[in-house]
Short mmCIF file of N, CA and C in Angstrom, two decimals:
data_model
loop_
_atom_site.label_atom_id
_atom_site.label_comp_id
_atom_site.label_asym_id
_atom_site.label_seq_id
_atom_site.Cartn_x
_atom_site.Cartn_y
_atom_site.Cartn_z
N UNK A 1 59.06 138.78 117.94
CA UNK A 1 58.96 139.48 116.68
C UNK A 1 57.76 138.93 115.92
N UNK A 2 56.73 139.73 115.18
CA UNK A 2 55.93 139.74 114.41
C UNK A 2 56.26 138.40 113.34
N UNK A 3 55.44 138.01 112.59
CA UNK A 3 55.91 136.96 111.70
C UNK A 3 55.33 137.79 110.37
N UNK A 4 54.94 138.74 110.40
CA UNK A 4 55.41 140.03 109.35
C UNK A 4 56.93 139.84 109.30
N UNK A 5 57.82 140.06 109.60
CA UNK A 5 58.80 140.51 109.61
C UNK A 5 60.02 139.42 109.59
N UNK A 6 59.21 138.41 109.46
CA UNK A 6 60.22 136.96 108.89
C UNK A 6 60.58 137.26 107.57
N UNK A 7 62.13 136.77 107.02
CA UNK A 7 62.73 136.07 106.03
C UNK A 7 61.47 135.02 105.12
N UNK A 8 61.05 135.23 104.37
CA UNK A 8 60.50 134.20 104.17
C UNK A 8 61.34 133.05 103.42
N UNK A 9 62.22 133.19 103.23
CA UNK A 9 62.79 131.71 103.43
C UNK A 9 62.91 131.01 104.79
N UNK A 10 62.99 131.86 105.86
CA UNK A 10 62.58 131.30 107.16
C UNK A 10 61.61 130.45 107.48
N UNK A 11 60.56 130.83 106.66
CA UNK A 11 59.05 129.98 107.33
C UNK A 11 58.81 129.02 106.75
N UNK A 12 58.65 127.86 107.85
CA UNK A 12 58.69 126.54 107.58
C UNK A 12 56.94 126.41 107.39
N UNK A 13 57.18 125.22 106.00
CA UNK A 13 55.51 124.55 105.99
C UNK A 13 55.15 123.07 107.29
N UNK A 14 53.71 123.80 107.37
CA UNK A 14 53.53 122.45 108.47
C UNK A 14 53.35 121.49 107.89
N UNK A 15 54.12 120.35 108.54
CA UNK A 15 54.37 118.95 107.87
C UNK A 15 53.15 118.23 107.92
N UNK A 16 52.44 116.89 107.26
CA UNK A 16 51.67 116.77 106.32
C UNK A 16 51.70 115.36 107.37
N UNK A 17 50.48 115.23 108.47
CA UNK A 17 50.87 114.07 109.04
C UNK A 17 49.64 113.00 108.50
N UNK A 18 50.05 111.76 108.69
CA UNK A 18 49.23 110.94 107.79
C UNK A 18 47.88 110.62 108.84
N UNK A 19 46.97 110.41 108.76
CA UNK A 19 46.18 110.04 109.72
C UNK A 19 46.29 108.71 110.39
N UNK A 20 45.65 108.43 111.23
CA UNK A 20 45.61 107.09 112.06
C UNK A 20 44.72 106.51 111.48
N UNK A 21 44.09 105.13 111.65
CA UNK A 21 43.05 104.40 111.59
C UNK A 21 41.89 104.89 111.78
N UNK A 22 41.13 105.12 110.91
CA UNK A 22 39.90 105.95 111.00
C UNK A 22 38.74 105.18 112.17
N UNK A 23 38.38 106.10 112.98
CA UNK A 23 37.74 105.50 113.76
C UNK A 23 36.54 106.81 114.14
N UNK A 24 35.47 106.25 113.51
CA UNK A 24 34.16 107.53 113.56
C UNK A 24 34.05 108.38 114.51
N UNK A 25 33.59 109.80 114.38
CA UNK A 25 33.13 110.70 115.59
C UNK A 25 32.32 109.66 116.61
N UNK A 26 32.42 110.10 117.91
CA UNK A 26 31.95 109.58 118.55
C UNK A 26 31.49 107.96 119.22
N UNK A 27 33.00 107.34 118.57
CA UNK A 27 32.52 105.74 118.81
C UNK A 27 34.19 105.03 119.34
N UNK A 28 33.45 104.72 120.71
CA UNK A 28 34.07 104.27 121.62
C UNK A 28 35.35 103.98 120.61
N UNK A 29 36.65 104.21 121.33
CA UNK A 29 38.15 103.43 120.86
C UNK A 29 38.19 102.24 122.05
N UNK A 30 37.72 101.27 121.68
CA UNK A 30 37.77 99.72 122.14
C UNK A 30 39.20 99.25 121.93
N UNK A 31 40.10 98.82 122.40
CA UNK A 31 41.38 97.95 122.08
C UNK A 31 41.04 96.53 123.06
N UNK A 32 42.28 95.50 122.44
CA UNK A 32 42.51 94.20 123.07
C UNK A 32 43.46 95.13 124.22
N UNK A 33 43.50 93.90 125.11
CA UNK A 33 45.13 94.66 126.38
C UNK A 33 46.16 94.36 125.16
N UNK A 34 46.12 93.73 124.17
CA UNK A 34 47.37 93.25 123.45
C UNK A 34 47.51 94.62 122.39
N UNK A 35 46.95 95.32 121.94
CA UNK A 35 46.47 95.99 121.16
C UNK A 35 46.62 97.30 121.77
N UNK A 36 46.66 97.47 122.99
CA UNK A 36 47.02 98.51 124.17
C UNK A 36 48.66 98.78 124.16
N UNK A 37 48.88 97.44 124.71
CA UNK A 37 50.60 97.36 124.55
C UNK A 37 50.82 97.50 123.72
N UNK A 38 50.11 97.40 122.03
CA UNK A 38 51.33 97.98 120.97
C UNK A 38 51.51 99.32 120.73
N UNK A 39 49.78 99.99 121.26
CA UNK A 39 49.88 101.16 121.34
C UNK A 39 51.19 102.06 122.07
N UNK A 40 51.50 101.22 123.48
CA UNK A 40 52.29 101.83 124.39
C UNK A 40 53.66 101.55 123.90
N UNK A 41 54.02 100.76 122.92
CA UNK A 41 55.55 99.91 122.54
C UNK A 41 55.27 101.15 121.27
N UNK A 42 54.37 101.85 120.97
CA UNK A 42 54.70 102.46 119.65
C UNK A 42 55.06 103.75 120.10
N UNK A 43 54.16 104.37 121.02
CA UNK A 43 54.54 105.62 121.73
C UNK A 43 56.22 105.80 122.12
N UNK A 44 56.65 104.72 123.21
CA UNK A 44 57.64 104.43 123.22
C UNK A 44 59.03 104.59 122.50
N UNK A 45 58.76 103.66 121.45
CA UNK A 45 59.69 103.71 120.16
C UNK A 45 59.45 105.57 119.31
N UNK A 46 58.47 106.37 119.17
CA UNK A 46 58.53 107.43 118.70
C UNK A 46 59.28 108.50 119.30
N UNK A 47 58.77 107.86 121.26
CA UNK A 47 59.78 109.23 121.59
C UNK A 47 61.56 108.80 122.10
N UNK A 48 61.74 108.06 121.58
CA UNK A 48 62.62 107.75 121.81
C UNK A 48 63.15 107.62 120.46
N UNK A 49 62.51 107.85 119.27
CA UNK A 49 63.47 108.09 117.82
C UNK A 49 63.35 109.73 118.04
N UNK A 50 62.29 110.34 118.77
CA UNK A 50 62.48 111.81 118.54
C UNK A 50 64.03 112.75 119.64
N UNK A 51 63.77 111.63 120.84
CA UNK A 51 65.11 112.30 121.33
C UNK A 51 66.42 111.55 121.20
N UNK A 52 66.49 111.08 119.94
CA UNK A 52 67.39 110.43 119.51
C UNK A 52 67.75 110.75 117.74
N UNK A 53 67.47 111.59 117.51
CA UNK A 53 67.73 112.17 116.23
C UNK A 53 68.97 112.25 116.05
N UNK A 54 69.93 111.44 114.86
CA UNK A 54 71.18 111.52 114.23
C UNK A 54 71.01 112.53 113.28
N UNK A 55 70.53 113.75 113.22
CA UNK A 55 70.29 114.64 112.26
C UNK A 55 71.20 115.73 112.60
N UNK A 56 72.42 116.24 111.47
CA UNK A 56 73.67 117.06 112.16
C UNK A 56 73.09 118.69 111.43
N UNK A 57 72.04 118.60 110.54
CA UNK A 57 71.34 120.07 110.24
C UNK A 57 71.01 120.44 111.55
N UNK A 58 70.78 121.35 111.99
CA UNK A 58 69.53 121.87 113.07
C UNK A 58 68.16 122.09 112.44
N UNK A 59 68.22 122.66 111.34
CA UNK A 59 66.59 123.21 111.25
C UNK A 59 66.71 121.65 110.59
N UNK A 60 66.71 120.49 109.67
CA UNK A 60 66.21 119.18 109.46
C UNK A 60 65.85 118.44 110.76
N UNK A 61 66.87 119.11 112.09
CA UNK A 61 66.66 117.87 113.28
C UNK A 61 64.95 118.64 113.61
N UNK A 62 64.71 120.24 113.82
CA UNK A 62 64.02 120.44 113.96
C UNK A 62 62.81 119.99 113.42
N UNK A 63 62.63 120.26 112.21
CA UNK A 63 61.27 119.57 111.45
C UNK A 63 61.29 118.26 111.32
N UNK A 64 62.16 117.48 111.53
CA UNK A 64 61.90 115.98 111.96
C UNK A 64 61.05 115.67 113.27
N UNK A 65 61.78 116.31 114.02
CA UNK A 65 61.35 116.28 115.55
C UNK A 65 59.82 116.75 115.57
N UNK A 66 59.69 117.94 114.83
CA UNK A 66 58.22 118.28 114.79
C UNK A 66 57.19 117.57 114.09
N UNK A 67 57.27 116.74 113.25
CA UNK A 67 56.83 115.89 112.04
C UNK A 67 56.93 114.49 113.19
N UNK A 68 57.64 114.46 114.11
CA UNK A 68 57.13 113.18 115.41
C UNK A 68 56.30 113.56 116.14
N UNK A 69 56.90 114.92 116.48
CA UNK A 69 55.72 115.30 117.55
C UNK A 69 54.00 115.04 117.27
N UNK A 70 54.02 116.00 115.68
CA UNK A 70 52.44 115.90 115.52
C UNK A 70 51.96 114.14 115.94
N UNK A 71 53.12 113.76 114.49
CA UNK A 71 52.18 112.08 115.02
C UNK A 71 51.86 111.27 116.29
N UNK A 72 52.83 111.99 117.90
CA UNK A 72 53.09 111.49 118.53
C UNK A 72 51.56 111.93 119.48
N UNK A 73 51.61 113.18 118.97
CA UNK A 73 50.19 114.01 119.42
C UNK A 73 48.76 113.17 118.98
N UNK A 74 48.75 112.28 118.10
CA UNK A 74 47.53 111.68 117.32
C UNK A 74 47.81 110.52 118.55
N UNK A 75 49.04 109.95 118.68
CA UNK A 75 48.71 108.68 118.98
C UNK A 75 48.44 108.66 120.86
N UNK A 76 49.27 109.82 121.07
CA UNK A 76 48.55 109.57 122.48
C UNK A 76 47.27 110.33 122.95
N UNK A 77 46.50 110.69 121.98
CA UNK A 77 45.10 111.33 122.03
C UNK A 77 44.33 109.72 121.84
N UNK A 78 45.03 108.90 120.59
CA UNK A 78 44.20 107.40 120.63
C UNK A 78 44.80 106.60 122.10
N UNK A 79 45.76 106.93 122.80
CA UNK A 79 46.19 106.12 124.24
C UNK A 79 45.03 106.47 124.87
N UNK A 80 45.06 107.64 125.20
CA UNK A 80 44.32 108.55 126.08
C UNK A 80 42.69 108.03 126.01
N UNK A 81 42.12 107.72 124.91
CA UNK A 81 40.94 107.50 124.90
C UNK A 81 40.82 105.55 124.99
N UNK A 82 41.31 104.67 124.45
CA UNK A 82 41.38 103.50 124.92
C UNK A 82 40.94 103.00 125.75
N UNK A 83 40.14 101.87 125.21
CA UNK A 83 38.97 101.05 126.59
C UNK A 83 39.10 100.08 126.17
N UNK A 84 40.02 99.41 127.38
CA UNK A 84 40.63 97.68 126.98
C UNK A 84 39.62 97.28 127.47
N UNK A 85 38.86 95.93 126.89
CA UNK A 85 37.92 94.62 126.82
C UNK A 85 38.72 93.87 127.10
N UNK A 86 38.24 92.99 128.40
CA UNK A 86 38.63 91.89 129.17
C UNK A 86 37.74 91.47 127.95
N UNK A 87 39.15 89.92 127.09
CA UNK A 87 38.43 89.14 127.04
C UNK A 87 37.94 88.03 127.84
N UNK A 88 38.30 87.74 128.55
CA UNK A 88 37.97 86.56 129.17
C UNK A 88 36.31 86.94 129.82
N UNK A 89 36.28 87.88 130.12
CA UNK A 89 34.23 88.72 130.61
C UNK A 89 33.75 88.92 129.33
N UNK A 90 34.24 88.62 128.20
CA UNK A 90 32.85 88.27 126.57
C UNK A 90 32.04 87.16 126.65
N UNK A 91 31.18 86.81 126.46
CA UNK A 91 30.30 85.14 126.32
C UNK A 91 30.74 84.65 125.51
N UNK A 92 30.81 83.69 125.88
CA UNK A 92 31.95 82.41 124.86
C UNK A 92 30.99 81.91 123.70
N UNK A 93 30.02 82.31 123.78
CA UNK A 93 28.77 81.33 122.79
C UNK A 93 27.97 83.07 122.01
N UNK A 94 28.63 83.98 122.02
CA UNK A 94 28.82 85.47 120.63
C UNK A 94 29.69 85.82 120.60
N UNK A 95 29.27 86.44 119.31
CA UNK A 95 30.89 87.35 118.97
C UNK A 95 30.75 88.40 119.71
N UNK A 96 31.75 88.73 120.26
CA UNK A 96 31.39 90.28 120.62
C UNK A 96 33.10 90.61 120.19
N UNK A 97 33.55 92.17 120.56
CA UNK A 97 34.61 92.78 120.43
C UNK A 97 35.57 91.21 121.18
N UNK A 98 36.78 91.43 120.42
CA UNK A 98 38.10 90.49 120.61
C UNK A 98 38.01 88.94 120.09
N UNK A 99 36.59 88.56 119.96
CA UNK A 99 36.07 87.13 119.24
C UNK A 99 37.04 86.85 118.10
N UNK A 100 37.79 85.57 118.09
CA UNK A 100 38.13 85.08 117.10
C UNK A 100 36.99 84.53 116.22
N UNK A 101 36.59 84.86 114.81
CA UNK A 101 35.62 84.33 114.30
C UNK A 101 36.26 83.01 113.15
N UNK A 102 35.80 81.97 113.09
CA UNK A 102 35.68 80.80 112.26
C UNK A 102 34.34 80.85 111.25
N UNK A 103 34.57 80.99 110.03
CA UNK A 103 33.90 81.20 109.02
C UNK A 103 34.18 80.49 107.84
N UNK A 104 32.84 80.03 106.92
CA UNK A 104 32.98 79.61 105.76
C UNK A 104 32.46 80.95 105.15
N UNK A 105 32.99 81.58 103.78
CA UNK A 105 31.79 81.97 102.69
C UNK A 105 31.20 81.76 101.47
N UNK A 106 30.41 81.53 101.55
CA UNK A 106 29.69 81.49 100.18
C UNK A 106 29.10 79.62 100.19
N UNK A 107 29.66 78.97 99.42
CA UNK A 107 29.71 77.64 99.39
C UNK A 107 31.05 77.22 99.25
N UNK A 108 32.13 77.76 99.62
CA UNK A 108 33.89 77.31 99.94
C UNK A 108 33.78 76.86 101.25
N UNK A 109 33.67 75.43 100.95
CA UNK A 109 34.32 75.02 102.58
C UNK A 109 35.41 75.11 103.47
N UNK A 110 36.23 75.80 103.04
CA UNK A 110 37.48 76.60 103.54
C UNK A 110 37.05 77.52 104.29
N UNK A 111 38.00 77.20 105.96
CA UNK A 111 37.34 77.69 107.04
C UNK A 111 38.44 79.33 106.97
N UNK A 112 38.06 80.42 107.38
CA UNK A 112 38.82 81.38 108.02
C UNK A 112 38.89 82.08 108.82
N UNK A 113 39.99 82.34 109.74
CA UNK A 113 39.70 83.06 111.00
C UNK A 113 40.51 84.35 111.32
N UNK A 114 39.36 84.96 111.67
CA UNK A 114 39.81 86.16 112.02
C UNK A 114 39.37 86.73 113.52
N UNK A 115 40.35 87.81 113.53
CA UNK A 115 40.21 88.10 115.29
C UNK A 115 39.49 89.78 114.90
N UNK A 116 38.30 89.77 115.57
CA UNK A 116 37.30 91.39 115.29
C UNK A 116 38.55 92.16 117.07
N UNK A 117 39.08 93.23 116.63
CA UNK A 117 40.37 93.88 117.59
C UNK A 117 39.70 95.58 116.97
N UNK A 118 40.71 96.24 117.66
CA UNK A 118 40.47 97.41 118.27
C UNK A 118 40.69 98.18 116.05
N UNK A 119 40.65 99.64 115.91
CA UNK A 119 40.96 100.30 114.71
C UNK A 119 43.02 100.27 114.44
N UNK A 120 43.27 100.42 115.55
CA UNK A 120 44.85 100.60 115.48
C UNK A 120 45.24 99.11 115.14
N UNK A 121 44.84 98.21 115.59
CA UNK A 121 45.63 96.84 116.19
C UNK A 121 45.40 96.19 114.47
N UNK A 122 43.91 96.40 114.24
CA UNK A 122 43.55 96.01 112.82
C UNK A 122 44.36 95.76 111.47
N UNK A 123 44.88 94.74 111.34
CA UNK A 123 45.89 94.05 110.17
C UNK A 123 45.30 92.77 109.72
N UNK A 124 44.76 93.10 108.21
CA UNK A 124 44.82 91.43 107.65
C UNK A 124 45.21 90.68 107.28
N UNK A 125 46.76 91.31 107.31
CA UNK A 125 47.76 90.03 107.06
C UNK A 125 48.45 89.41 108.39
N UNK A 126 47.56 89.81 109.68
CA UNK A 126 47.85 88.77 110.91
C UNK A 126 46.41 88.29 111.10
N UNK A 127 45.56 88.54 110.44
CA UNK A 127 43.86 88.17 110.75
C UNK A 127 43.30 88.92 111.75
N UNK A 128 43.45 89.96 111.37
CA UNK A 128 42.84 91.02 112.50
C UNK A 128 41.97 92.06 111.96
N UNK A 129 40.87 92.13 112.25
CA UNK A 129 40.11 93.18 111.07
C UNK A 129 39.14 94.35 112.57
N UNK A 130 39.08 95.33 111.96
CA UNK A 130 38.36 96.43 112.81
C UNK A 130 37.22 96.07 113.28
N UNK A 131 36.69 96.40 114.86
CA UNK A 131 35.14 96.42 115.30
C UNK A 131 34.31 97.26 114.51
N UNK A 132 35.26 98.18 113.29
CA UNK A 132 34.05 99.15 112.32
C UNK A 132 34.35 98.53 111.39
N UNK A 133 34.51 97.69 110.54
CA UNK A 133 34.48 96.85 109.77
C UNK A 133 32.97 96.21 109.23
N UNK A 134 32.42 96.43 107.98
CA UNK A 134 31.68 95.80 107.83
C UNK A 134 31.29 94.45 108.02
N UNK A 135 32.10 93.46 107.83
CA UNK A 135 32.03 92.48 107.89
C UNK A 135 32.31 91.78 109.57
N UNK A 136 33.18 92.61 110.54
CA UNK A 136 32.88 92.39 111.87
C UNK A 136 31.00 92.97 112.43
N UNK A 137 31.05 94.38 111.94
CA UNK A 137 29.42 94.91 112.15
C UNK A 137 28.78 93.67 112.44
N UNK A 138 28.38 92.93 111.13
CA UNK A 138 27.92 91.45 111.20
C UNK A 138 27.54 90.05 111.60
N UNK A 139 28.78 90.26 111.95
CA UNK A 139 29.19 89.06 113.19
C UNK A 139 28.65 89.38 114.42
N UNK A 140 29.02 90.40 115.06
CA UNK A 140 28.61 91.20 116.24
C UNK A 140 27.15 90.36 116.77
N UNK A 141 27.46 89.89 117.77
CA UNK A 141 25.90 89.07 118.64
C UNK A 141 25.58 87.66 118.33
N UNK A 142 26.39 87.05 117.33
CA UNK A 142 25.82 86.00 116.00
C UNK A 142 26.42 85.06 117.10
N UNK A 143 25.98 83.62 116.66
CA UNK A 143 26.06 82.83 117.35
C UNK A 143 27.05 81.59 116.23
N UNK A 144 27.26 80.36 116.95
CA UNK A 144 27.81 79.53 116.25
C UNK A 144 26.82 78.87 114.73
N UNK A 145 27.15 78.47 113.91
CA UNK A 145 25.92 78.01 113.28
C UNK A 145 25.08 79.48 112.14
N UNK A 146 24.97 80.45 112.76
CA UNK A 146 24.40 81.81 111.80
C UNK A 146 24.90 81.77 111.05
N UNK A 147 23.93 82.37 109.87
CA UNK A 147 24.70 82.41 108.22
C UNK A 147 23.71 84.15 108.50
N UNK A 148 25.04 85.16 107.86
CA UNK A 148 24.72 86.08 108.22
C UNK A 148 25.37 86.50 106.72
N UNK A 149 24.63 87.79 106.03
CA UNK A 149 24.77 88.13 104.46
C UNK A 149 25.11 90.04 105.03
N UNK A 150 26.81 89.67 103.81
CA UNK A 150 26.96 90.86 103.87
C UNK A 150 26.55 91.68 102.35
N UNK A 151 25.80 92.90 102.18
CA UNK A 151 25.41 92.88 100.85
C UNK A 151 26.55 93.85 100.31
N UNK A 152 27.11 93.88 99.32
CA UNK A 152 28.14 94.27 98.39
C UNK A 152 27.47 95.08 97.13
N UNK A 153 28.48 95.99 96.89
CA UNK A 153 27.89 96.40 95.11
C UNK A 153 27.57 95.84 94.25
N UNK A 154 28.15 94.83 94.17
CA UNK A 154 27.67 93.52 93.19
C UNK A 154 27.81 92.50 93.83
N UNK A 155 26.50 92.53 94.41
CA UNK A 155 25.49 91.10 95.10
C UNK A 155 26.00 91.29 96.06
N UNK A 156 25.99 90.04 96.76
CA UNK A 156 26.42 89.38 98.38
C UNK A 156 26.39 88.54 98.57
N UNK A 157 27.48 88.40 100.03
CA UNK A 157 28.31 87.41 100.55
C UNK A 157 27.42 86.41 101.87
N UNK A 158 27.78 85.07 101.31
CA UNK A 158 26.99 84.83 102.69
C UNK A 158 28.28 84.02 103.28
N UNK A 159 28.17 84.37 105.17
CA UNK A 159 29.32 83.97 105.99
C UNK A 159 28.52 83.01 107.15
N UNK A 160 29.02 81.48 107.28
CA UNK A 160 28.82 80.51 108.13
C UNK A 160 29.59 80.79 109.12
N UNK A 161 29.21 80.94 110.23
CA UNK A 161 30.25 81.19 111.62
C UNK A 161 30.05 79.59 111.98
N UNK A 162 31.66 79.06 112.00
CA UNK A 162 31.88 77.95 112.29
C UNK A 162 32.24 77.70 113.82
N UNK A 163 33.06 78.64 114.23
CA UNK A 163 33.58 78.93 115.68
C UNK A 163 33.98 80.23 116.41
N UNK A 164 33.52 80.43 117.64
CA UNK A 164 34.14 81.05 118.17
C UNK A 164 34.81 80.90 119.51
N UNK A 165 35.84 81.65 119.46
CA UNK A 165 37.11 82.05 120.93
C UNK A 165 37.49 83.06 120.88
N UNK A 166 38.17 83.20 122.32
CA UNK A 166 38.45 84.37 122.76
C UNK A 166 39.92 84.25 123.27
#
């Protein structure tokens, strides 16, 4: 049947899915293998809340289910494209993608470390910040010892790379 000819209380709005981790046209989706697996532990857990719906409406189980699907559709388009980095094949003496970085800034001798990881995996309250990250951009190639300036709206930052691992 035509969708002329729907009830329009029938017709459902398409649900409003939030985006993923922004990760630019055209630039490689890099993950850790660790960062892979959460991808795959998240997929996981979605379709398995979608065929597991305690929802006793039908049309609520429905638009729930569909409101997983879309998101489930984003995230295995980001599986699908994923290019795990062996760390252990990075050079131990740059940063490159998966580098734990050791940093001072400014004149605070207070060291901090952060791990440069994939757009999904990216959390700074475990020390994990994006390979599109300004402040990873930066790091990128730098060696132990570089004082490398990130410039800001008002002024800029300068960052001592104290250490790196992988």
């Amino acid at each position: 049947m035509s969708r002329g000819f729907v009830k329009e209380s029938d017709q459902e709005e398409l649900p409003l899915i939030p985006p993923r981790a922004d990760l630019p046209p055209g630039t490689v989706n890099y993950v850790t293998e660790i960062g892979y697996a959460e991808l795959l532990a998240e997929r996981d857990k979605m379709i398995y809340e979608r065929d597991n719906l305690a929802i006793a409406d039908e049309n609520e189980k429905r638009i729930t289910a569909n409101f997983i699907n879309a998101k489930l559709q984003l995230l295995l388009n980001r599986i699908s494209t994923a290019k795990i980095v062996d760390l252990s094949k990075q050079p131990t003496n740059k940063v490159r993608f998966g580098a734990e970085v050791s940093f001072t800034v400014d004149s605070d001798a207070k060291i901090q470390n952060y791990q440069i990881v994939g757009v999904d995996e990216a959390d700074a309250k475990k020390r994990k910040i994006a390979f599109t990250s300004p402040i990873a951009k930066i790091f990128i190639d730098r060696k132990v010892d570089d004082v490398v300036t990130l410039k800001l709206e008002k002024g800029e930052r300068q960052f001592k790379i104290v250490a790196i691992k992988y």
